[in-house]
mmCIF file of C-alpha atoms in Angstrom:
data_model
loop_
_atom_site.group_PDB
_atom_site.id
_atom_site.type_symbol
_atom_site.label_atom_id
_atom_site.label_comp_id
_atom_site.label_asym_id
_atom_site.label_seq_id
_atom_site.Cartn_x
_atom_site.Cartn_y
_atom_site.Cartn_z
ATOM 1 C CA MET A 1011 0.000 0.000 0.000
ATOM 2 C CA ASN A 1012 1.321 3.434 -0.957
ATOM 3 C CA PRO A 1013 1.487 5.983 1.829
ATOM 4 C CA HIS A 1014 -0.184 9.301 1.188
ATOM 5 C CA PRO A 1015 2.239 11.970 0.029
ATOM 6 C CA HIS A 1016 2.973 14.715 2.510
ATOM 7 C CA ALA A 1017 0.860 17.761 1.957
ATOM 8 C CA THR A 1018 3.030 20.754 1.039
ATOM 9 C CA SER A 1019 2.245 23.993 2.682
ATOM 10 C CA ASP A 1020 1.691 27.116 0.641
ATOM 11 C CA ALA A 1021 4.438 28.789 2.675
ATOM 12 C CA SER A 1022 7.103 26.312 1.563
ATOM 13 C CA GLU A 1023 6.089 26.715 -2.090
ATOM 14 C CA ALA A 1024 6.290 30.498 -1.738
ATOM 15 C CA VAL A 1025 10.010 30.205 -0.924
ATOM 16 C CA THR A 1026 11.346 30.166 -4.472
ATOM 17 C CA PRO A 1027 14.829 29.036 -5.492
ATOM 18 C CA GLN A 1028 15.543 32.586 -6.701
ATOM 19 C CA SER A 1029 14.538 34.181 -3.392
ATOM 20 C CA LEU A 1030 16.739 31.706 -1.505
ATOM 21 C CA ARG A 1031 19.626 32.410 -3.870
ATOM 22 C CA LYS A 1032 19.250 36.160 -3.379
ATOM 23 C CA GLN A 1033 19.357 35.782 0.395
ATOM 24 C CA TYR A 1034 22.298 33.373 0.214
ATOM 25 C CA GLU A 1035 24.302 35.662 -2.058
ATOM 26 C CA ALA A 1036 23.561 38.544 0.324
ATOM 27 C CA GLY A 1037 25.405 36.581 3.026
ATOM 28 C CA ALA A 1038 22.893 34.249 4.656
ATOM 29 C CA THR A 1039 24.077 30.724 5.417
ATOM 30 C CA ALA A 1040 22.169 27.578 4.465
ATOM 31 C CA ASP A 1041 21.391 27.000 8.172
ATOM 32 C CA GLU A 1042 19.944 30.501 8.476
ATOM 33 C CA LEU A 1043 17.805 29.906 5.377
ATOM 34 C CA VAL A 1044 16.494 26.670 6.914
ATOM 35 C CA THR A 1045 15.488 28.518 10.076
ATOM 36 C CA ALA A 1046 13.923 31.450 8.214
ATOM 37 C CA SER A 1047 12.042 29.385 5.629
ATOM 38 C CA GLY A 1048 10.976 26.392 7.703
ATOM 39 C CA LEU A 1049 12.224 24.101 4.918
ATOM 40 C CA SER A 1050 14.498 21.133 5.500
ATOM 41 C CA TYR A 1051 18.234 21.524 4.990
ATOM 42 C CA GLY A 1052 18.137 19.246 1.937
ATOM 43 C CA THR A 1053 15.274 21.215 0.364
ATOM 44 C CA VAL A 1054 17.123 24.494 0.861
ATOM 45 C CA LEU A 1055 20.260 23.046 -0.761
ATOM 46 C CA ASN A 1056 18.236 21.604 -3.644
ATOM 47 C CA ARG A 1057 16.502 24.921 -4.298
ATOM 48 C CA LEU A 1058 19.803 26.806 -4.151
ATOM 49 C CA HIS A 1059 21.212 24.291 -6.618
ATOM 50 C CA ASP A 1060 18.144 24.657 -8.882
ATOM 51 C CA ALA A 1061 18.712 28.428 -8.930
ATOM 52 C CA GLY A 1062 22.330 27.922 -10.070
ATOM 53 C CA THR A 1063 23.797 29.240 -6.819
ATOM 54 C CA VAL A 1064 27.559 28.978 -6.410
ATOM 55 C CA MET A 1065 28.048 27.710 -2.871
ATOM 56 C CA ARG A 1066 30.565 29.180 -0.400
ATOM 57 C CA THR A 1067 32.710 27.555 2.215
ATOM 58 C CA SER A 1068 32.277 28.605 5.830
ATOM 59 C CA TRP A 1069 35.494 30.644 5.779
ATOM 60 C CA GLN A 1070 34.278 32.504 2.684
ATOM 61 C CA THR A 1071 31.057 33.375 4.524
ATOM 62 C CA ARG A 1072 33.027 34.639 7.539
ATOM 63 C CA ARG A 1073 35.280 36.677 5.286
ATOM 64 C CA MET A 1074 32.291 38.117 3.425
ATOM 65 C CA ARG A 1075 30.608 39.136 6.669
ATOM 66 C CA GLN A 1076 33.693 40.865 8.012
ATOM 67 C CA ASN A 1077 33.467 43.739 5.548
ATOM 68 C CA PRO A 1078 30.747 43.493 2.889
ATOM 69 C CA GLN A 1079 31.543 46.967 1.467
ATOM 70 C CA ALA A 1080 35.159 45.966 0.854
ATOM 71 C CA ARG A 1081 33.949 42.802 -0.848
ATOM 72 C CA GLN A 1082 31.640 44.830 -3.103
ATOM 73 C CA ARG A 1083 34.483 47.200 -4.011
ATOM 74 C CA LEU A 1084 36.771 44.258 -4.760
ATOM 75 C CA ALA A 1085 34.080 42.606 -6.890
ATOM 76 C CA ALA A 1086 33.527 45.852 -8.842
ATOM 77 C CA HIS A 1087 37.292 46.249 -9.346
ATOM 78 C CA LEU A 1088 37.600 42.678 -10.634
ATOM 79 C CA ARG A 1089 34.696 43.232 -13.007
ATOM 80 C CA SER A 1090 36.427 46.340 -14.372
ATOM 81 C CA LEU A 1091 39.671 44.420 -14.904
ATOM 82 C CA TYR A 1092 37.765 41.604 -16.554
ATOM 83 C CA GLU A 1093 35.528 43.619 -18.858
ATOM 84 C CA GLN A 1094 37.634 46.675 -19.683
ATOM 85 C CA HIS A 1095 41.125 45.222 -19.647
ATOM 86 C CA GLY A 1096 40.475 41.639 -20.774
ATOM 87 C CA ALA A 1097 41.905 40.003 -17.641
ATOM 88 C CA THR A 1098 41.489 36.248 -17.251
ATOM 89 C CA LEU A 1099 40.030 34.510 -14.211
ATOM 90 C CA THR A 1100 43.561 33.429 -13.263
ATOM 91 C CA GLU A 1101 44.703 37.061 -13.318
ATOM 92 C CA LEU A 1102 41.652 38.101 -11.275
ATOM 93 C CA ALA A 1103 42.426 35.397 -8.729
ATOM 94 C CA ALA A 1104 45.988 36.705 -8.386
ATOM 95 C CA ALA A 1105 44.762 40.301 -8.044
ATOM 96 C CA ALA A 1106 42.203 39.373 -5.375
ATOM 97 C CA GLY A 1107 44.242 36.793 -3.472
ATOM 98 C CA GLU A 1108 41.526 34.269 -4.260
ATOM 99 C CA THR A 1109 41.175 31.022 -6.156
ATOM 100 C CA ARG A 1110 39.872 31.093 -9.735
ATOM 101 C CA ARG A 1111 36.533 29.910 -8.394
ATOM 102 C CA GLY A 1112 36.474 32.684 -5.785
ATOM 103 C CA ALA A 1113 37.373 35.286 -8.410
ATOM 104 C CA ARG A 1114 34.618 33.942 -10.668
ATOM 105 C CA ARG A 1115 32.125 34.222 -7.804
ATOM 106 C CA LEU A 1116 33.143 37.833 -7.119
ATOM 107 C CA LEU A 1117 32.838 38.661 -10.811
ATOM 108 C CA ILE A 1118 29.322 37.243 -10.934
ATOM 109 C CA GLU A 1119 28.370 39.066 -7.702
ATOM 110 C CA ALA A 1120 29.392 42.330 -9.371
ATOM 111 C CA GLY A 1121 27.063 41.569 -12.290
ATOM 112 C CA GLY A 1122 29.770 40.368 -14.668
ATOM 113 C CA THR A 1123 29.323 37.593 -17.186
ATOM 114 C CA VAL A 1124 32.005 34.942 -17.537
ATOM 115 C CA ARG A 1125 33.489 34.753 -21.038
ATOM 116 C CA THR A 1126 34.489 31.701 -22.998
ATOM 117 C CA THR A 1127 38.165 31.184 -23.812
ATOM 118 C CA GLN A 1128 37.546 32.286 -27.408
ATOM 119 C CA GLN A 1129 35.839 35.474 -26.244
ATOM 120 C CA THR A 1130 38.795 36.232 -23.970
ATOM 121 C CA LEU A 1131 41.222 35.735 -26.850
ATOM 122 C CA ARG A 1132 39.196 38.126 -29.026
ATOM 123 C CA VAL A 1133 39.043 40.771 -26.272
ATOM 124 C CA ARG A 1134 42.792 40.557 -25.739
ATOM 125 C CA ALA A 1135 43.523 40.708 -29.467
ATOM 126 C CA ALA A 1136 41.361 43.821 -29.777
ATOM 127 C CA ALA A 1137 43.132 45.442 -26.806
ATOM 128 C CA ARG A 1138 46.548 44.670 -28.333
ATOM 129 C CA ALA A 1139 45.418 46.080 -31.683
ATOM 130 C CA ALA A 1140 44.200 49.292 -30.028
ATOM 131 C CA GLU A 1141 47.481 49.664 -28.136
ATOM 132 C CA ARG A 1142 49.472 49.007 -31.291
ATOM 133 C CA TYR A 1143 47.459 51.645 -33.165
ATOM 134 C CA LYS A 1144 48.238 54.196 -30.429
ATOM 135 C CA VAL A 1145 51.938 53.396 -30.855
ATOM 136 C CA ALA A 1146 51.544 53.736 -34.628
ATOM 137 C CA LEU A 1147 49.984 57.185 -34.216
ATOM 138 C CA SER A 1148 52.777 58.341 -31.905
ATOM 139 C CA LEU A 1149 55.385 57.070 -34.407
ATOM 140 C CA ARG A 1150 53.557 58.930 -37.173
ATOM 141 C CA ALA A 1151 53.650 62.175 -35.180
ATOM 142 C CA ARG A 1152 57.405 61.797 -34.572
ATOM 143 C CA TYR A 1153 58.035 60.869 -38.219
ATOM 144 C CA GLU A 1154 56.049 63.845 -39.499
ATOM 145 C CA ALA A 1155 58.024 66.053 -37.098
ATOM 146 C CA GLY A 1156 61.208 64.992 -38.900
ATOM 147 C CA ALA A 1157 62.447 61.808 -37.211
ATOM 148 C CA THR A 1158 63.818 59.125 -39.511
ATOM 149 C CA VAL A 1159 62.677 55.515 -39.561
ATOM 150 C CA PRO A 1160 66.033 54.207 -38.221
ATOM 151 C CA GLU A 1161 65.875 56.744 -35.355
ATOM 152 C CA LEU A 1162 62.336 55.628 -34.463
ATOM 153 C CA ALA A 1163 63.403 51.982 -34.603
ATOM 154 C CA ARG A 1164 66.293 52.633 -32.187
ATOM 155 C CA GLU A 1165 64.150 54.724 -29.800
ATOM 156 C CA HIS A 1166 61.419 52.100 -29.509
ATOM 157 C CA SER A 1167 63.575 48.961 -29.854
ATOM 158 C CA TYR A 1168 61.673 47.921 -32.972
ATOM 159 C CA SER A 1169 63.035 46.641 -36.234
ATOM 160 C CA ILE A 1170 62.978 49.040 -39.166
ATOM 161 C CA ALA A 1171 60.410 46.794 -40.875
ATOM 162 C CA THR A 1172 58.124 47.041 -37.817
ATOM 163 C CA VAL A 1173 58.386 50.838 -37.818
ATOM 164 C CA TYR A 1174 57.498 50.936 -41.525
ATOM 165 C CA ARG A 1175 54.545 48.607 -40.907
ATOM 166 C CA LEU A 1176 53.267 50.735 -38.008
ATOM 167 C CA LEU A 1177 53.686 53.950 -39.998
ATOM 168 C CA HIS A 1178 51.769 52.386 -42.870
ATOM 169 C CA GLN A 1179 49.050 51.236 -40.440
ATOM 170 C CA ALA A 1180 48.696 54.819 -39.182
ATOM 171 C CA GLY A 1181 48.257 56.071 -42.758
ATOM 172 C CA THR A 1182 51.534 57.987 -42.796
ATOM 173 C CA ARG A 1183 52.548 59.666 -46.015
ATOM 174 C CA MET A 1184 56.149 58.656 -46.439
ATOM 175 C CA ARG A 1185 58.903 61.063 -47.465
ATOM 176 C CA PRO A 1186 60.890 60.225 -50.594
ATOM 177 C CA GLN A 1187 63.919 58.104 -49.916
ATOM 178 C CA HIS A 1188 67.258 59.851 -50.034
ATOM 179 C CA HIS A 1189 70.020 58.275 -52.029
ATOM 180 C CA HIS A 1190 73.237 58.336 -50.109
ATOM 181 C CA GLY A 1191 76.445 58.155 -52.072
ATOM 182 C CA PRO A 1192 77.456 59.643 -55.407
ATOM 183 C CA ALA A 1193 74.788 61.305 -57.444
ATOM 184 C CA ARG A 1194 73.675 59.277 -60.399
ATOM 185 C CA ASP A 1195 73.791 60.739 -63.818
ATOM 186 C CA THR A 1196 70.429 60.129 -65.446
ATOM 187 C CA ARG A 1197 71.741 60.920 -68.970
ATOM 188 C CA LYS A 1198 72.621 58.052 -71.212
ATOM 189 C CA ARG A 1199 76.258 57.513 -71.821
ATOM 190 C CA PRO A 1200 77.492 56.967 -75.350
#
């Protein structure tokens, strides 16, 4: 004989996975959520899992509670590094003194979205291209002010070919080449 299923109360159904996640990410522990919601520990964990919550360790909770404003500032700083400068999760972890997982959690708390490896490579390539274009523009300004290509190459520790390529990239109008050595006679000799 099948036992009758337990009747669920309307109160337990009103505690949604998203509301539990919001409280948990604000600093509440799973035990505190159990007490506040009246749900079992397993139900709370299942609903947090259903909401896609990244769980903390107890030391992370203690650390978070010590200074939540500092944590928010750190999370915002990591998001800036990640989104504006193309930093990787490994670099964020080093900057924050966290693990990659901890850095990822902080990034998500600040409203950031984790990129794929390909997206990170594209962001970094675009940042390098922008930086290279700035260098090209500064080389162009120096060249147009009278500097020679060999001088620019020595100043910036670039090869002459790289300087020419960067000048070309910046749309520089090149000066005519000077012929060093004896002047050539353009008349035909008999």
